[in-house]
mmCIF file of C-alpha atoms in Angstrom:
data_model
loop_
_atom_site.group_PDB
_atom_site.id
_atom_site.type_symbol
_atom_site.label_atom_id
_atom_site.label_comp_id
_atom_site.label_asym_id
_atom_site.label_seq_id
_atom_site.Cartn_x
_atom_site.Cartn_y
_atom_site.Cartn_z
ATOM 1 C CA MET E 1 124.969 96.266 82.234
ATOM 2 C CA ALA E 2 127.177 96.011 79.150
ATOM 3 C CA LYS E 3 124.393 97.487 77.021
ATOM 4 C CA GLN E 4 123.885 100.364 79.443
ATOM 5 C CA THR E 5 127.625 101.015 79.501
ATOM 6 C CA GLN E 6 127.706 101.200 75.720
ATOM 7 C CA GLN E 7 124.755 103.590 75.741
ATOM 8 C CA LEU E 8 126.502 105.842 78.256
ATOM 9 C CA GLN E 9 129.703 105.803 76.242
ATOM 10 C CA SER E 10 127.831 106.684 73.064
ATOM 11 C CA PHE E 11 125.927 109.504 74.755
ATOM 12 C CA TRP E 12 129.028 111.086 76.265
ATOM 13 C CA ARG E 13 131.150 110.736 73.155
ATOM 14 C CA LYS E 14 128.516 112.569 71.140
ATOM 15 C CA ARG E 15 128.136 115.210 73.823
ATOM 16 C CA LEU E 16 131.866 115.889 74.044
ATOM 17 C CA VAL E 17 132.104 116.313 70.276
ATOM 18 C CA LYS E 18 129.753 119.279 70.697
ATOM 19 C CA GLU E 19 131.050 120.667 73.984
ATOM 20 C CA LEU E 20 134.796 119.996 73.714
ATOM 21 C CA PRO E 21 135.584 120.288 69.987
ATOM 22 C CA GLN E 22 139.105 121.543 70.773
ATOM 23 C CA TYR E 23 140.095 118.047 71.856
ATOM 24 C CA ASN E 24 140.797 115.275 69.379
ATOM 25 C CA ARG E 25 138.940 111.988 69.230
ATOM 26 C CA ASN E 26 141.383 110.059 71.400
ATOM 27 C CA GLN E 27 141.381 112.767 74.057
ATOM 28 C CA ARG E 28 137.587 112.879 74.179
ATOM 29 C CA HIS E 29 137.419 109.100 74.429
ATOM 30 C CA GLY E 30 139.911 109.279 77.292
ATOM 31 C CA ILE E 31 137.701 111.777 79.101
ATOM 32 C CA VAL E 32 134.676 109.528 78.600
ATOM 33 C CA SER E 33 136.614 106.567 79.959
ATOM 34 C CA TRP E 34 137.556 108.646 83.006
ATOM 35 C CA LEU E 35 133.971 109.808 83.510
ATOM 36 C CA LEU E 36 132.654 106.264 83.544
ATOM 37 C CA ASN E 37 135.545 104.571 85.315
ATOM 38 C CA TYR E 38 134.741 105.759 88.846
ATOM 39 C CA ASN E 39 131.049 105.114 88.574
ATOM 40 C CA LEU E 40 131.289 101.783 86.798
ATOM 41 C CA SER E 41 134.123 100.340 88.873
ATOM 42 C CA PHE E 42 131.799 97.812 90.489
ATOM 43 C CA THR E 43 130.012 96.573 87.401
ATOM 44 C CA THR E 44 127.868 93.465 87.429
ATOM 45 C CA THR E 45 126.106 91.476 84.761
ATOM 46 C CA GLN E 46 122.762 92.773 86.010
ATOM 47 C CA GLU E 47 121.064 95.741 84.439
ATOM 48 C CA LEU E 48 120.734 98.841 86.605
ATOM 49 C CA SER E 49 117.282 99.823 87.751
ATOM 50 C CA VAL E 50 115.813 103.148 86.668
ATOM 51 C CA ASP E 51 116.675 104.709 90.028
ATOM 52 C CA GLU E 52 120.206 103.322 89.977
ATOM 53 C CA LEU E 53 120.751 104.591 86.463
ATOM 54 C CA THR E 54 119.445 108.027 87.437
ATOM 55 C CA THR E 55 121.857 108.157 90.372
ATOM 56 C CA LEU E 56 124.702 107.024 88.149
ATOM 57 C CA ASN E 57 123.960 109.715 85.576
ATOM 58 C CA GLN E 58 123.956 112.352 88.322
ATOM 59 C CA LYS E 59 127.379 111.205 89.516
ATOM 60 C CA ILE E 60 128.800 111.281 86.005
ATOM 61 C CA GLU E 61 127.330 114.736 85.407
ATOM 62 C CA TYR E 62 128.867 116.004 88.642
ATOM 63 C CA ARG E 63 132.266 114.610 87.702
ATOM 64 C CA TYR E 64 132.133 116.235 84.289
ATOM 65 C CA SER E 65 130.996 119.562 85.743
ATOM 66 C CA LEU E 66 133.848 119.492 88.265
ATOM 67 C CA LEU E 67 136.419 118.852 85.566
ATOM 68 C CA ARG E 68 135.088 121.443 83.151
ATOM 69 C CA ARG E 69 134.504 124.238 85.676
ATOM 70 C CA ARG E 70 137.729 124.031 87.643
ATOM 71 C CA TYR E 71 140.526 122.208 85.875
ATOM 72 C CA LEU E 72 140.081 121.592 82.177
ATOM 73 C CA THR E 73 141.215 124.965 80.866
ATOM 74 C CA VAL E 74 143.948 125.859 83.363
ATOM 75 C CA ASN E 75 147.545 124.748 83.825
ATOM 76 C CA TYR E 76 148.596 122.479 86.676
ATOM 77 C CA THR E 77 149.839 125.280 88.920
ATOM 78 C CA GLU E 78 146.565 127.201 88.741
ATOM 79 C CA GLY E 79 144.559 124.008 89.083
ATOM 80 C CA TYR E 80 146.537 122.939 92.122
ATOM 81 C CA ARG E 81 145.900 126.317 93.750
ATOM 82 C CA THR E 82 142.197 125.804 93.086
ATOM 83 C CA LEU E 83 142.351 122.410 94.769
ATOM 84 C CA ILE E 84 144.132 123.833 97.820
ATOM 85 C CA SER E 85 141.593 126.661 98.026
ATOM 86 C CA ARG E 86 138.682 124.217 97.890
ATOM 87 C CA LEU E 87 140.114 122.047 100.643
ATOM 88 C CA SER E 88 141.035 125.111 102.700
ATOM 89 C CA SER E 89 137.357 126.075 102.585
ATOM 90 C CA VAL E 90 136.439 122.644 103.906
ATOM 91 C CA THR E 91 139.021 122.956 106.683
ATOM 92 C CA ALA E 92 137.689 126.386 107.672
ATOM 93 C CA LYS E 93 134.066 125.231 107.643
ATOM 94 C CA TYR E 94 134.747 122.253 109.862
ATOM 95 C CA CYS E 95 137.533 123.653 112.041
ATOM 96 C CA SER E 96 135.331 123.399 115.138
ATOM 97 C CA VAL E 97 134.674 119.735 114.368
ATOM 98 C CA LEU E 98 138.410 119.172 114.082
ATOM 99 C CA ARG E 99 138.898 121.156 117.296
ATOM 100 C CA MET E 100 141.309 123.246 115.283
ATOM 101 C CA LYS E 101 141.670 126.981 115.852
ATOM 102 C CA CYS E 102 143.773 128.870 113.370
ATOM 103 C CA CYS E 103 145.279 132.323 113.657
ATOM 104 C CA GLN E 104 147.268 134.514 111.308
ATOM 105 C CA LYS E 105 150.634 133.110 112.410
ATOM 106 C CA SER E 106 149.562 129.492 111.811
ATOM 107 C CA GLN E 107 147.788 129.820 108.449
ATOM 108 C CA ARG E 108 150.902 128.835 106.512
ATOM 109 C CA GLU E 109 151.176 125.739 108.676
ATOM 110 C CA ILE E 110 147.555 124.880 107.896
ATOM 111 C CA VAL E 111 148.136 125.209 104.145
ATOM 112 C CA ASN E 112 151.276 123.097 104.443
ATOM 113 C CA LEU E 113 149.293 120.535 106.412
ATOM 114 C CA ILE E 114 146.634 120.378 103.692
ATOM 115 C CA GLN E 115 149.333 119.826 101.087
ATOM 116 C CA GLN E 116 150.868 117.043 103.163
ATOM 117 C CA VAL E 117 147.540 115.248 103.411
ATOM 118 C CA ILE E 118 146.918 115.609 99.672
ATOM 119 C CA GLN E 119 150.364 114.297 98.821
ATOM 120 C CA THR E 120 149.962 111.349 101.188
ATOM 121 C CA LEU E 121 146.681 110.427 99.525
ATOM 122 C CA MET E 122 148.108 110.813 96.031
ATOM 123 C CA ASN E 123 151.098 108.633 96.867
ATOM 124 C CA HIS E 124 149.471 105.912 98.933
ATOM 125 C CA ASP E 125 145.670 105.752 98.583
ATOM 126 C CA PRO E 126 144.784 102.584 96.581
ATOM 127 C CA TYR E 127 141.736 104.130 94.905
ATOM 128 C CA LEU E 128 143.604 107.210 93.734
ATOM 129 C CA LYS E 129 146.574 105.171 92.554
ATOM 130 C CA ALA E 130 144.237 103.002 90.469
ATOM 131 C CA GLN E 131 142.568 106.110 89.043
ATOM 132 C CA PHE E 132 145.920 107.691 88.162
ATOM 133 C CA GLU E 133 147.040 104.497 86.463
ATOM 134 C CA GLN E 134 143.900 104.458 84.348
ATOM 135 C CA ILE E 135 144.381 108.121 83.438
ATOM 136 C CA SER E 136 147.989 107.544 82.426
ATOM 137 C CA GLN E 137 146.942 104.672 80.200
ATOM 138 C CA GLU E 138 144.131 106.565 78.508
ATOM 139 C CA ILE E 139 145.614 110.064 78.177
ATOM 140 C CA SER E 140 148.923 111.028 76.588
ATOM 141 C CA ASP E 141 148.392 114.808 76.639
ATOM 142 C CA ARG E 142 150.056 116.150 79.785
ATOM 143 C CA GLN E 143 147.730 119.105 80.428
ATOM 144 C CA LEU E 144 144.621 116.963 80.088
ATOM 145 C CA ARG E 145 146.124 114.220 82.220
ATOM 146 C CA GLU E 146 146.924 116.701 84.988
ATOM 147 C CA ALA E 147 143.409 118.174 84.826
ATOM 148 C CA LEU E 148 141.893 114.718 85.273
ATOM 149 C CA VAL E 149 144.216 113.991 88.197
ATOM 150 C CA LEU E 150 143.249 117.192 90.025
ATOM 151 C CA ALA E 151 139.537 116.684 89.400
ATOM 152 C CA THR E 152 139.840 113.121 90.679
ATOM 153 C CA VAL E 153 141.560 114.271 93.863
ATOM 154 C CA GLU E 154 138.968 116.966 94.610
ATOM 155 C CA GLU E 155 136.064 114.624 93.977
ATOM 156 C CA TYR E 156 137.578 111.940 96.176
ATOM 157 C CA CYS E 157 138.460 114.327 99.000
ATOM 158 C CA LEU E 158 134.984 115.846 99.086
ATOM 159 C CA HIS E 159 132.905 112.686 98.826
ATOM 160 C CA PRO E 160 130.879 112.256 102.031
ATOM 161 C CA VAL E 161 131.827 109.774 104.718
ATOM 162 C CA LYS E 162 129.548 109.825 107.768
ATOM 163 C CA ASN E 163 128.073 113.108 106.515
ATOM 164 C CA LYS E 164 131.444 114.842 106.376
ATOM 165 C CA PRO E 165 133.951 115.229 103.533
ATOM 166 C CA PHE E 166 136.429 112.361 103.369
ATOM 167 C CA PHE E 167 139.271 114.881 103.466
ATOM 168 C CA LEU E 168 138.189 115.934 106.940
ATOM 169 C CA HIS E 169 138.743 112.423 108.255
ATOM 170 C CA CYS E 170 142.141 112.269 106.572
ATOM 171 C CA LEU E 171 143.114 115.625 108.044
ATOM 172 C CA ARG E 172 142.058 114.585 111.523
ATOM 173 C CA GLN E 173 144.073 111.396 111.257
ATOM 174 C CA HIS E 174 147.089 113.311 109.987
ATOM 175 C CA LEU E 175 146.771 115.819 112.833
ATOM 176 C CA SER E 176 146.786 113.002 115.360
ATOM 177 C CA GLN E 177 150.184 111.999 113.974
ATOM 178 C CA THR E 178 151.559 115.556 113.846
ATOM 179 C CA PRO E 179 154.433 116.445 116.214
ATOM 180 C CA LEU E 180 153.084 117.812 119.488
ATOM 181 C CA THR E 181 154.546 121.310 119.211
ATOM 182 C CA LEU E 182 152.889 121.959 115.839
ATOM 183 C CA ALA E 183 149.636 120.319 116.921
ATOM 184 C CA GLU E 184 149.497 122.502 120.030
ATOM 185 C CA ASN E 185 150.020 125.647 117.971
ATOM 186 C CA LEU E 186 147.223 124.643 115.613
ATOM 187 C CA MET E 187 144.831 123.699 118.373
ATOM 188 C CA ASN E 188 145.366 126.641 120.702
ATOM 189 C CA SER E 189 145.472 129.700 118.431
ATOM 190 C CA SER E 190 142.488 131.941 117.638
ATOM 191 C CA CYS E 191 139.744 130.579 115.382
ATOM 192 C CA LEU E 192 139.669 131.033 111.602
ATOM 193 C CA ASN E 193 136.255 132.209 110.404
ATOM 194 C CA GLU E 194 136.674 132.655 106.662
ATOM 195 C CA ALA E 195 138.368 130.383 104.139
ATOM 196 C CA ASN E 196 139.387 133.498 102.195
ATOM 197 C CA ASN E 197 142.014 134.114 104.874
ATOM 198 C CA PHE E 198 144.018 131.445 103.060
ATOM 199 C CA SER E 199 144.033 133.248 99.724
ATOM 200 C CA TYR E 200 147.341 135.067 100.007
ATOM 201 C CA LEU E 201 149.046 131.817 100.967
ATOM 202 C CA VAL E 202 147.363 129.784 98.257
ATOM 203 C CA GLU E 203 148.875 132.145 95.691
ATOM 204 C CA LYS E 204 152.353 131.267 96.986
ATOM 205 C CA VAL E 205 151.818 127.572 97.564
ATOM 206 C CA ALA E 206 154.489 125.150 96.349
ATOM 207 C CA VAL E 207 153.207 122.842 93.643
ATOM 208 C CA PHE E 208 154.100 119.178 93.775
ATOM 209 C CA GLY E 209 155.825 118.245 90.546
#
């Protein structure tokens, strides 16, 4: 496994020299460390099979694509809005599963609810806390560090658990603990059909500092 890890590190370091020349050597090495950290967190002394290595490479590629497409070139405020928009889309898609029906008057409450769930995860989830610690150790540049944090949160929230995004389970649990008056408003209002209905609120969303 150590040999395969070294090969992956070498491959990605060379690739980032070509694709992210605006970052210095230490920053690129930090990105590589982040790319491999999630996928290699359960390393063993045994070599991966061809199929396992293929799956691993796909996961790393997805993580890199997520970072580069959504968060790497934007500031934290814009990136956070992107994250909220992505998770709003998930909420809208699965609102019937959640037994949630959202109307115009409750959309702000839904966005606030999504933010509450994100903040709870960021503050208390052991996996995310370990990831953030690793990022803080590897990356000194604030903008890059924030981009990695946001990409980590989106990836974690959208990874499938029982064929549904993990965030959906977190949201359902949070809803079950929501005060009755708010929960009733969310459950009983008319159904939201398009995630784009959140857009005007996402633009005004408060960013956690």
